[in-house]
Tab-separated table of C-alpha atoms in Angstrom:
chain	number	residue	atom	x	y	z
A	1	UNK	CA	61.283	128.425	77.032
A	2	UNK	CA	64.807	129.752	78.981
A	3	UNK	CA	66.134	133.146	77.709
A	4	UNK	CA	69.774	133.672	75.690
A	5	UNK	CA	73.242	133.318	78.895
A	6	UNK	CA	75.257	136.112	79.205
A	7	UNK	CA	77.958	135.193	76.517
A	8	UNK	CA	80.828	133.473	78.399
A	9	UNK	CA	84.229	134.658	77.313
A	10	UNK	CA	86.754	131.272	76.710
A	11	UNK	CA	90.356	131.910	76.510
A	12	UNK	CA	93.338	129.302	74.766
A	13	UNK	CA	96.978	130.971	75.950
A	14	UNK	CA	100.615	130.234	75.729
A	15	UNK	CA	99.524	129.866	72.135
A	16	UNK	CA	103.357	129.422	70.533
A	17	UNK	CA	102.293	128.405	66.632
A	18	UNK	CA	100.176	130.133	63.827
A	19	UNK	CA	98.785	126.590	63.194
A	20	UNK	CA	97.359	126.837	66.786
A	21	UNK	CA	95.381	129.784	66.075
A	22	UNK	CA	93.218	128.651	63.225
A	23	UNK	CA	92.778	125.698	65.952
A	24	UNK	CA	91.065	128.489	68.838
A	25	UNK	CA	89.756	129.991	65.818
A	26	UNK	CA	88.037	127.413	64.521
A	27	UNK	CA	86.775	125.964	68.086
A	28	UNK	CA	85.273	129.477	68.634
A	29	UNK	CA	87.460	131.065	71.329
A	30	UNK	CA	87.322	134.547	72.144
A	31	UNK	CA	90.523	134.947	73.344
A	32	UNK	CA	94.642	133.740	72.756
A	33	UNK	CA	96.218	134.573	74.865
A	34	UNK	CA	100.800	134.738	74.211
A	35	UNK	CA	103.003	134.834	76.663
A	36	UNK	CA	106.427	137.086	77.174
A	37	UNK	CA	106.602	135.917	80.556
A	38	UNK	CA	111.141	135.034	80.814
A	39	UNK	CA	111.094	131.537	81.829
A	40	UNK	CA	107.868	130.114	81.267
A	41	UNK	CA	107.889	126.873	78.036
A	42	UNK	CA	105.084	129.238	76.923
A	43	UNK	CA	107.548	131.869	76.017
A	44	UNK	CA	108.056	133.294	73.177
A	45	UNK	CA	109.814	136.357	71.368
A	46	UNK	CA	108.259	140.115	69.513
A	47	UNK	CA	108.834	138.430	66.181
A	48	UNK	CA	106.512	134.811	65.707
A	49	UNK	CA	104.189	137.379	68.401
A	50	UNK	CA	103.546	139.630	65.004
A	51	UNK	CA	103.084	136.632	63.106
A	52	UNK	CA	100.168	135.549	65.440
A	53	UNK	CA	99.093	139.137	65.772
A	54	UNK	CA	98.841	139.061	62.079
A	55	UNK	CA	96.735	135.922	61.241
A	56	UNK	CA	94.517	136.562	64.843
A	57	UNK	CA	93.095	140.125	63.553
A	58	UNK	CA	89.571	141.123	63.468
A	59	UNK	CA	89.086	136.983	64.105
A	60	UNK	CA	89.534	136.905	67.852
A	61	UNK	CA	90.996	139.495	70.661
A	62	UNK	CA	95.151	138.628	71.054
A	63	UNK	CA	95.706	139.219	75.360
A	64	UNK	CA	99.288	139.203	75.638
A	65	UNK	CA	100.888	137.746	79.191
A	66	UNK	CA	103.438	139.691	80.869
A	67	UNK	CA	104.690	140.068	84.621
A	68	UNK	CA	106.384	142.984	86.409
A	69	UNK	CA	107.617	145.266	83.446
A	70	UNK	CA	106.608	149.216	84.252
A	71	UNK	CA	103.242	151.032	82.157
A	72	UNK	CA	106.481	152.265	79.465
A	73	UNK	CA	107.308	148.642	79.021
A	74	UNK	CA	104.180	147.286	78.883
A	75	UNK	CA	103.226	150.538	76.447
A	76	UNK	CA	105.748	150.144	74.259
A	77	UNK	CA	104.851	145.761	73.885
A	78	UNK	CA	101.243	146.386	73.888
A	79	UNK	CA	102.350	149.012	69.887
A	80	UNK	CA	105.606	146.987	68.528
A	81	UNK	CA	103.159	143.772	68.577
A	82	UNK	CA	99.697	144.790	68.270
A	83	UNK	CA	98.592	143.636	70.501
A	84	UNK	CA	94.454	143.840	72.264
A	85	UNK	CA	94.990	143.630	76.022
A	86	UNK	CA	98.068	142.910	78.126
A	87	UNK	CA	97.190	140.032	81.122
A	88	UNK	CA	99.070	142.073	84.122
A	89	UNK	CA	100.778	138.045	85.364
A	90	UNK	CA	103.605	139.136	88.131
A	91	UNK	CA	103.000	141.536	91.543
A	92	UNK	CA	102.450	144.774	89.841
A	93	UNK	CA	101.201	147.660	92.349
A	94	UNK	CA	97.234	148.806	91.675
A	95	UNK	CA	99.862	151.316	89.941
A	96	UNK	CA	100.646	150.187	87.532
A	97	UNK	CA	96.946	148.555	85.983
A	98	UNK	CA	95.925	152.093	86.586
A	99	UNK	CA	99.172	154.171	84.134
A	100	UNK	CA	97.269	151.256	81.427
A	101	UNK	CA	94.334	152.085	81.165
A	102	UNK	CA	91.695	149.551	79.545
A	103	UNK	CA	93.857	147.667	78.037
A	104	UNK	CA	95.615	146.286	80.648
A	105	UNK	CA	93.750	143.500	83.423
A	106	UNK	CA	95.490	142.001	86.774
A	107	UNK	CA	95.867	138.508	87.513
A	108	UNK	CA	95.451	137.576	90.671
A	109	UNK	CA	97.108	135.108	92.220
A	110	UNK	CA	94.858	133.166	94.716
A	111	UNK	CA	95.055	130.235	98.123
A	112	UNK	CA	93.469	131.870	100.670
A	113	UNK	CA	91.041	134.572	101.435
A	114	UNK	CA	93.357	138.026	102.131
A	115	UNK	CA	94.623	136.776	98.233
A	116	UNK	CA	91.127	137.606	97.763
A	117	UNK	CA	90.896	140.821	99.392
A	118	UNK	CA	93.428	142.020	97.353
A	119	UNK	CA	91.326	142.149	94.316
A	120	UNK	CA	89.284	145.478	96.325
A	121	UNK	CA	92.895	147.254	95.371
A	122	UNK	CA	92.664	146.351	91.390
A	123	UNK	CA	90.366	148.499	88.664
A	124	UNK	CA	88.989	147.824	85.701
A	125	UNK	CA	86.673	146.025	83.773
A	126	UNK	CA	87.890	142.464	84.477
A	127	UNK	CA	89.879	139.849	86.352
A	128	UNK	CA	91.775	136.491	86.208
A	129	UNK	CA	92.092	134.492	88.991
A	130	UNK	CA	95.045	131.674	88.787
A	131	UNK	CA	96.097	129.421	91.833
A	132	UNK	CA	99.084	130.591	94.031
A	133	UNK	CA	101.961	127.838	93.094
A	134	UNK	CA	105.623	129.102	94.783
A	135	UNK	CA	107.093	129.863	93.347
A	136	UNK	CA	105.287	129.951	89.628
A	137	UNK	CA	103.704	132.294	88.129
A	138	UNK	CA	100.979	130.657	85.818
A	139	UNK	CA	100.754	127.719	83.706
A	140	UNK	CA	100.690	124.999	86.695
A	141	UNK	CA	97.962	122.458	86.111
A	142	UNK	CA	95.884	124.103	89.855
A	143	UNK	CA	93.291	124.285	90.139
A	144	UNK	CA	91.688	127.308	91.971
A	145	UNK	CA	89.364	126.128	95.332
A	146	UNK	CA	85.879	127.550	94.062
A	147	UNK	CA	84.532	128.413	96.819
A	148	UNK	CA	87.223	131.458	97.242
A	149	UNK	CA	86.139	133.859	93.956
A	150	UNK	CA	82.419	133.246	94.229
A	151	UNK	CA	80.501	135.402	95.452
A	152	UNK	CA	83.934	137.734	93.970
A	153	UNK	CA	82.213	136.710	90.478
A	154	UNK	CA	79.587	138.110	91.276
A	155	UNK	CA	80.751	141.445	91.718
A	156	UNK	CA	83.173	141.250	89.009
A	157	UNK	CA	84.187	139.961	85.740
A	158	UNK	CA	86.019	137.046	86.271
A	159	UNK	CA	88.409	135.106	84.030
A	160	UNK	CA	88.991	131.740	85.574
A	161	UNK	CA	91.741	130.158	85.661
A	162	UNK	CA	94.959	127.218	86.757
A	163	UNK	CA	93.895	123.806	85.772
A	164	UNK	CA	91.252	123.286	83.691
A	165	UNK	CA	91.181	121.193	81.412
A	166	UNK	CA	88.020	118.932	79.308
A	167	UNK	CA	87.053	117.388	82.086
A	168	UNK	CA	86.244	119.737	84.633
A	169	UNK	CA	85.896	123.452	82.884
A	170	UNK	CA	81.857	122.236	82.730
A	171	UNK	CA	82.126	121.792	86.636
A	172	UNK	CA	84.236	125.123	86.940
A	173	UNK	CA	81.374	126.816	85.491
A	174	UNK	CA	78.445	126.105	87.220
A	175	UNK	CA	80.640	125.848	90.569
A	176	UNK	CA	81.822	129.940	89.828
A	177	UNK	CA	79.922	131.439	86.941
A	178	UNK	CA	82.313	132.922	85.834
A	179	UNK	CA	82.866	135.712	82.981
A	180	UNK	CA	85.006	133.685	81.068
A	181	UNK	CA	87.426	130.813	81.126
A	182	UNK	CA	91.295	130.599	80.175
A	183	UNK	CA	92.793	127.273	79.665
A	184	UNK	CA	96.715	126.836	78.214
A	185	UNK	CA	98.333	123.224	80.035
A	186	UNK	CA	94.852	121.310	79.566
A	187	UNK	CA	94.425	121.316	76.258
A	188	UNK	CA	97.491	120.534	75.166
A	189	UNK	CA	99.617	117.909	74.414
A	190	UNK	CA	103.299	119.434	75.794
A	191	UNK	CA	104.026	122.826	77.106
A	192	UNK	CA	103.154	125.794	73.563
A	193	UNK	CA	101.432	122.312	71.401
A	194	UNK	CA	97.400	122.543	71.615
A	195	UNK	CA	95.572	120.075	70.506
A	196	UNK	CA	93.293	120.097	67.945
A	197	UNK	CA	90.359	117.989	69.977
A	198	UNK	CA	91.560	119.149	73.209
A	199	UNK	CA	90.599	122.545	72.282
A	200	UNK	CA	87.879	122.134	70.728
A	201	UNK	CA	85.902	120.362	73.895
A	202	UNK	CA	86.951	122.682	76.163
A	203	UNK	CA	84.895	125.484	74.552
A	204	UNK	CA	82.587	123.277	73.593
A	205	UNK	CA	82.347	121.584	76.708
A	206	UNK	CA	82.336	125.713	79.144
A	207	UNK	CA	79.277	126.756	76.204
A	208	UNK	CA	76.741	123.654	77.335
A	209	UNK	CA	77.832	124.141	81.034
A	210	UNK	CA	77.635	127.671	80.912
A	211	UNK	CA	73.488	126.863	79.129
A	212	UNK	CA	73.045	124.756	82.344
A	213	UNK	CA	73.515	127.031	84.967
A	214	UNK	CA	71.826	130.048	82.401
A	215	UNK	CA	68.869	127.265	82.364
A	216	UNK	CA	68.708	126.115	86.000
A	217	UNK	CA	68.845	129.786	87.241
A	218	UNK	CA	65.566	130.469	84.673
A	219	UNK	CA	64.290	127.285	86.159
A	220	UNK	CA	64.495	128.206	89.442
A	221	UNK	CA	63.662	132.113	89.400
A	222	UNK	CA	60.673	131.044	87.542
A	223	UNK	CA	59.827	128.452	90.035
């Protein structure tokens, strides 16, 4: 008999519509992401963010995605919008993360072992990894090389992002065994517009793979 696996946490990022909050909640997502990064096609303003937070409150955790703000600006956004957490997706120094405490986590863009080594500089209970693409801060649709992060996933709560979609998320979950997965463009019909079927299939495939990985581990330990 297989044991219940540790829960896989699923974040649907880059929401821009209240209807997509409903889609994410109905599909069984654990977190949604609201983008405040200038230049992003999924960026929203504070007024819309407050509306989406009200729609999500008590149903799913709301994460704000920011880049290169100082700690006072991030704290103000957390309070003003009513976010649960904030994701630092720029080139923030470890001191900024430390000043914000447990409601913040770092997103690390990785394309080499040297990038992965930077994880040791950032504390906290959660770390997101995304693919490094020159000139881009995320939402690129480019996948992270699993060989770069599989060991990191064994020692950190790792939220795996980068090029995930309903067709490849199961493979990524089995290969990396992350704490969670994060998707934006992979479940969209257009930037910021979520596709209900893609969101549902993504969540189902991710959870199925997590269960299969747990069953395989149980079988190996009992052999």
